[in-house]
């Protein structure tokens, strides 16, 4: 009997870590596909990884097995899925708008080491750096249990990795030249990095009660999301992230 209780306890304790592991693996696979410019695959793997990220926290709270290890492990997985992957995607987008990779040759002890990359496109990796800072701050800031302080890294990642899908969609033909230029991608890179680390309160989707007035803004966001998804399908995701920010600006102003 005692052994069975111990086994059940161990299983409950590690269910959140199992979902975190799936998030981590999704991030690794998405990184590979992003490097291969298979953006649709990278997008869906990040999306699935973000869902796993929601589940690990949900089950940790449900089973009352939240731990410091789980918190750190969750951030390690997020750093791959929601940090590294959007950085790779942004690097590739810079190449798509015209930046060229250059061969760099270094001779060390009569051995040639050849590296091919675009120095300017490396700006895209400011996103993983900013995500790492954001995730570290989240781990140290106890006030972010029910609200976020700055745009969450997963939300930012979904916005960035959905941009190539938006690029290929005919609905956005007219605005494609404005979004997909070096200057626009530069602005998106720096703005998204700033938004993640800005002292700006945003609601989370952790429901502490089922009272309508306490979850009013979350409900508005979900309803808008359903409408947008009905009309625009997967390309509604970057629009939804912008809607999420706008709703929170209004919420903070009204409060």
GROMACS .gro file of C-alpha atoms in nm:
model
  255
    1UNK     CA    1   0.000   0.000   0.000
    2UNK     CA    2   0.273   0.246   0.097
    3UNK     CA    3   0.474   0.155  -0.214
    4UNK     CA    4   0.171   0.223  -0.435
    5UNK     CA    5   0.120   0.564  -0.272
    6UNK     CA    6   0.488   0.645  -0.328
    7UNK     CA    7   0.468   0.541  -0.695
    8UNK     CA    8   0.151   0.749  -0.751
    9UNK     CA    9   0.321   1.042  -0.578
   10UNK     CA   10   0.627   1.010  -0.802
   11UNK     CA   11   0.410   0.995  -1.115
   12UNK     CA   12   0.211   1.303  -1.010
   13UNK     CA   13   0.532   1.489  -0.929
   14UNK     CA   14   0.682   1.419  -1.272
   15UNK     CA   15   0.378   1.474  -1.496
   16UNK     CA   16   0.458   1.850  -1.527
   17UNK     CA   17   0.824   1.765  -1.605
   18UNK     CA   18   0.706   1.525  -1.876
   19UNK     CA   19   0.519   1.809  -2.051
   20UNK     CA   20   0.820   2.037  -2.007
   21UNK     CA   21   1.035   1.768  -2.174
   22UNK     CA   22   0.793   1.756  -2.468
   23UNK     CA   23   0.818   2.136  -2.495
   24UNK     CA   24   1.198   2.109  -2.497
   25UNK     CA   25   1.195   1.843  -2.771
   26UNK     CA   26   0.952   2.052  -2.979
   27UNK     CA   27   1.197   2.342  -2.950
   28UNK     CA   28   1.491   2.130  -3.064
   29UNK     CA   29   1.299   2.000  -3.367
   30UNK     CA   30   1.168   2.349  -3.449
   31UNK     CA   31   1.527   2.480  -3.441
   32UNK     CA   32   1.630   2.221  -3.697
   33UNK     CA   33   1.336   2.296  -3.927
   34UNK     CA   34   1.391   2.672  -3.896
   35UNK     CA   35   1.756   2.630  -4.001
   36UNK     CA   36   1.631   2.429  -4.302
   37UNK     CA   37   1.385   2.714  -4.382
   38UNK     CA   38   1.090   2.477  -4.328
   39UNK     CA   39   0.897   2.754  -4.155
   40UNK     CA   40   0.553   2.587  -4.142
   41UNK     CA   41   0.696   2.288  -3.955
   42UNK     CA   42   0.888   2.519  -3.719
   43UNK     CA   43   0.572   2.723  -3.655
   44UNK     CA   44   0.356   2.423  -3.566
   45UNK     CA   45   0.624   2.275  -3.340
   46UNK     CA   46   0.655   2.605  -3.151
   47UNK     CA   47   0.275   2.620  -3.125
   48UNK     CA   48   0.263   2.264  -2.986
   49UNK     CA   49   0.554   2.346  -2.754
   50UNK     CA   50   0.366   2.648  -2.617
   51UNK     CA   51   0.063   2.424  -2.545
   52UNK     CA   52   0.289   2.180  -2.359
   53UNK     CA   53   0.426   2.480  -2.169
   54UNK     CA   54   0.072   2.569  -2.058
   55UNK     CA   55   0.002   2.210  -1.955
   56UNK     CA   56   0.311   2.171  -1.736
   57UNK     CA   57   0.210   2.471  -1.525
   58UNK     CA   58  -0.154   2.361  -1.519
   59UNK     CA   59  -0.072   2.011  -1.390
   60UNK     CA   60   0.186   2.145  -1.142
   61UNK     CA   61  -0.086   2.364  -0.986
   62UNK     CA   62  -0.354   2.093  -1.015
   63UNK     CA   63  -0.146   1.829  -0.834
   64UNK     CA   64   0.017   2.087  -0.603
   65UNK     CA   65   0.365   1.974  -0.709
   66UNK     CA   66   0.515   2.312  -0.806
   67UNK     CA   67   0.888   2.311  -0.741
   68UNK     CA   68   1.195   2.525  -0.801
   69UNK     CA   69   1.334   2.249  -1.024
   70UNK     CA   70   1.018   2.257  -1.238
   71UNK     CA   71   1.038   2.636  -1.264
   72UNK     CA   72   1.400   2.628  -1.383
   73UNK     CA   73   1.344   2.333  -1.619
   74UNK     CA   74   1.043   2.510  -1.769
   75UNK     CA   75   1.255   2.818  -1.843
   76UNK     CA   76   1.530   2.603  -1.998
   77UNK     CA   77   1.274   2.452  -2.237
   78UNK     CA   78   1.121   2.795  -2.311
   79UNK     CA   79   1.465   2.934  -2.392
   80UNK     CA   80   1.486   2.685  -2.680
   81UNK     CA   81   1.125   2.690  -2.802
   82UNK     CA   82   1.049   3.056  -2.738
   83UNK     CA   83   1.400   3.203  -2.757
   84UNK     CA   84   1.633   3.025  -2.995
   85UNK     CA   85   1.373   2.928  -3.258
   86UNK     CA   86   1.239   3.284  -3.320
   87UNK     CA   87   1.602   3.402  -3.335
   88UNK     CA   88   1.678   3.151  -3.611
   89UNK     CA   89   1.357   3.243  -3.797
   90UNK     CA   90   1.445   3.614  -3.781
   91UNK     CA   91   1.798   3.541  -3.907
   92UNK     CA   92   1.647   3.353  -4.203
   93UNK     CA   93   1.398   3.634  -4.270
   94UNK     CA   94   1.685   3.883  -4.291
   95UNK     CA   95   1.836   3.659  -4.558
   96UNK     CA   96   1.503   3.648  -4.743
   97UNK     CA   97   1.488   4.029  -4.768
   98UNK     CA   98   1.828   4.047  -4.935
   99UNK     CA   99   2.111   4.013  -4.683
  100UNK     CA  100   2.387   3.786  -4.812
  101UNK     CA  101   2.598   3.534  -4.625
  102UNK     CA  102   2.973   3.583  -4.649
  103UNK     CA  103   3.251   3.324  -4.622
  104UNK     CA  104   3.493   3.393  -4.338
  105UNK     CA  105   3.817   3.195  -4.336
  106UNK     CA  106   4.033   3.165  -4.024
  107UNK     CA  107   4.368   2.989  -4.029
  108UNK     CA  108   4.463   2.837  -3.694
  109UNK     CA  109   4.781   2.626  -3.679
  110UNK     CA  110   4.772   2.581  -4.058
  111UNK     CA  111   4.413   2.453  -4.051
  112UNK     CA  112   4.149   2.656  -4.237
  113UNK     CA  113   3.818   2.706  -4.059
  114UNK     CA  114   3.545   2.836  -4.291
  115UNK     CA  115   3.231   3.004  -4.156
  116UNK     CA  116   2.945   3.129  -4.375
  117UNK     CA  117   2.704   3.375  -4.218
  118UNK     CA  118   2.558   3.721  -4.258
  119UNK     CA  119   2.693   3.957  -3.988
  120UNK     CA  120   2.392   4.192  -4.012
  121UNK     CA  121   2.141   3.905  -3.998
  122UNK     CA  122   2.291   3.805  -3.661
  123UNK     CA  123   2.086   4.095  -3.522
  124UNK     CA  124   1.800   3.842  -3.515
  125UNK     CA  125   1.971   3.667  -3.224
  126UNK     CA  126   1.896   3.967  -3.003
  127UNK     CA  127   1.558   3.792  -2.963
  128UNK     CA  128   1.702   3.482  -2.784
  129UNK     CA  129   1.918   3.710  -2.569
  130UNK     CA  130   1.616   3.920  -2.469
  131UNK     CA  131   1.413   3.602  -2.410
  132UNK     CA  132   1.683   3.471  -2.175
  133UNK     CA  133   1.671   3.799  -1.977
  134UNK     CA  134   1.289   3.786  -1.973
  135UNK     CA  135   1.280   3.425  -1.848
  136UNK     CA  136   1.541   3.493  -1.580
  137UNK     CA  137   1.346   3.794  -1.456
  138UNK     CA  138   1.028   3.584  -1.451
  139UNK     CA  139   1.194   3.321  -1.231
  140UNK     CA  140   1.310   3.584  -0.982
  141UNK     CA  141   0.993   3.797  -0.979
  142UNK     CA  142   0.731   3.648  -0.744
  143UNK     CA  143   0.478   3.915  -0.851
  144UNK     CA  144   0.435   3.743  -1.190
  145UNK     CA  145   0.237   3.445  -1.062
  146UNK     CA  146  -0.102   3.582  -1.171
  147UNK     CA  147   0.007   3.854  -1.415
  148UNK     CA  148   0.298   3.902  -1.651
  149UNK     CA  149   0.544   4.188  -1.632
  150UNK     CA  150   0.640   4.231  -1.998
  151UNK     CA  151   0.532   4.031  -2.302
  152UNK     CA  152   0.575   3.656  -2.230
  153UNK     CA  153   0.850   3.489  -2.437
  154UNK     CA  154   0.607   3.224  -2.581
  155UNK     CA  155   0.372   3.498  -2.708
  156UNK     CA  156   0.663   3.682  -2.867
  157UNK     CA  157   0.789   3.356  -3.022
  158UNK     CA  158   0.451   3.279  -3.180
  159UNK     CA  159   0.446   3.627  -3.333
  160UNK     CA  160   0.795   3.592  -3.485
  161UNK     CA  161   0.764   3.233  -3.613
  162UNK     CA  162   0.426   3.308  -3.775
  163UNK     CA  163   0.571   3.590  -3.989
  164UNK     CA  164   0.694   3.356  -4.270
  165UNK     CA  165   0.343   3.207  -4.293
  166UNK     CA  166   0.201   3.558  -4.321
  167UNK     CA  167   0.460   3.629  -4.594
  168UNK     CA  168   0.327   3.345  -4.811
  169UNK     CA  169  -0.042   3.425  -4.763
  170UNK     CA  170  -0.213   3.611  -5.051
  171UNK     CA  171  -0.435   3.804  -4.805
  172UNK     CA  172  -0.130   4.009  -4.704
  173UNK     CA  173   0.005   4.074  -5.055
  174UNK     CA  174  -0.056   4.448  -5.032
  175UNK     CA  175   0.133   4.499  -4.703
  176UNK     CA  176   0.410   4.243  -4.767
  177UNK     CA  177   0.664   4.505  -4.890
  178UNK     CA  178   0.610   4.712  -4.572
  179UNK     CA  179   0.658   4.421  -4.329
  180UNK     CA  180   0.930   4.229  -4.512
  181UNK     CA  181   1.210   4.476  -4.553
  182UNK     CA  182   1.537   4.508  -4.363
  183UNK     CA  183   1.422   4.818  -4.173
  184UNK     CA  184   1.085   4.664  -4.078
  185UNK     CA  185   1.243   4.340  -3.954
  186UNK     CA  186   1.496   4.548  -3.759
  187UNK     CA  187   1.212   4.739  -3.589
  188UNK     CA  188   1.023   4.414  -3.515
  189UNK     CA  189   1.339   4.258  -3.366
  190UNK     CA  190   1.413   4.549  -3.132
  191UNK     CA  191   1.048   4.623  -3.048
  192UNK     CA  192   0.973   4.261  -2.957
  193UNK     CA  193   1.289   4.243  -2.745
  194UNK     CA  194   1.191   4.565  -2.562
  195UNK     CA  195   0.829   4.450  -2.513
  196UNK     CA  196   0.946   4.132  -2.340
  197UNK     CA  197   1.145   4.331  -2.084
  198UNK     CA  198   0.927   4.639  -2.048
  199UNK     CA  199   0.770   4.700  -1.706
  200UNK     CA  200   0.422   4.656  -1.848
  201UNK     CA  201   0.149   4.448  -1.683
  202UNK     CA  202  -0.032   4.187  -1.896
  203UNK     CA  203  -0.298   3.942  -1.783
  204UNK     CA  204  -0.222   3.571  -1.779
  205UNK     CA  205  -0.468   3.290  -1.851
  206UNK     CA  206  -0.449   3.134  -1.505
  207UNK     CA  207  -0.809   3.132  -1.384
  208UNK     CA  208  -0.829   3.180  -1.006
  209UNK     CA  209  -1.208   3.199  -1.017
  210UNK     CA  210  -1.497   3.166  -1.261
  211UNK     CA  211  -1.638   3.512  -1.189
  212UNK     CA  212  -1.700   3.702  -1.513
  213UNK     CA  213  -1.575   4.041  -1.389
  214UNK     CA  214  -1.242   3.888  -1.279
  215UNK     CA  215  -1.181   3.728  -1.620
  216UNK     CA  216  -1.343   3.993  -1.838
  217UNK     CA  217  -1.036   4.078  -2.046
  218UNK     CA  218  -0.942   3.713  -2.096
  219UNK     CA  219  -1.295   3.646  -2.221
  220UNK     CA  220  -1.279   3.941  -2.464
  221UNK     CA  221  -0.945   3.812  -2.596
  222UNK     CA  222  -1.084   3.459  -2.647
  223UNK     CA  223  -1.392   3.589  -2.832
  224UNK     CA  224  -1.181   3.811  -3.059
  225UNK     CA  225  -0.948   3.514  -3.114
  226UNK     CA  226  -1.235   3.288  -3.225
  227UNK     CA  227  -1.357   3.550  -3.475
  228UNK     CA  228  -1.008   3.614  -3.614
  229UNK     CA  229  -0.929   3.243  -3.642
  230UNK     CA  230  -1.259   3.185  -3.827
  231UNK     CA  231  -1.170   3.445  -4.091
  232UNK     CA  232  -0.790   3.419  -4.112
  233UNK     CA  233  -0.705   3.069  -3.984
  234UNK     CA  234  -0.341   3.031  -3.872
  235UNK     CA  235  -0.235   3.373  -3.997
  236UNK     CA  236  -0.453   3.523  -3.724
  237UNK     CA  237  -0.181   3.440  -3.467
  238UNK     CA  238   0.043   3.748  -3.519
  239UNK     CA  239  -0.272   3.964  -3.524
  240UNK     CA  240  -0.385   3.801  -3.197
  241UNK     CA  241  -0.056   3.886  -3.025
  242UNK     CA  242  -0.105   4.251  -3.126
  243UNK     CA  243  -0.467   4.235  -3.000
  244UNK     CA  244  -0.339   4.089  -2.670
  245UNK     CA  245  -0.105   4.387  -2.626
  246UNK     CA  246  -0.376   4.642  -2.720
  247UNK     CA  247  -0.630   4.491  -2.476
  248UNK     CA  248  -0.371   4.510  -2.199
  249UNK     CA  249  -0.290   4.874  -2.282
  250UNK     CA  250  -0.662   4.954  -2.247
  251UNK     CA  251  -0.685   4.745  -1.929
  252UNK     CA  252  -0.390   4.921  -1.767
  253UNK     CA  253  -0.525   5.262  -1.869
  254UNK     CA  254  -0.875   5.190  -1.734
  255UNK     CA  255  -0.739   5.047  -1.410
   0.00000   0.00000   0.00000
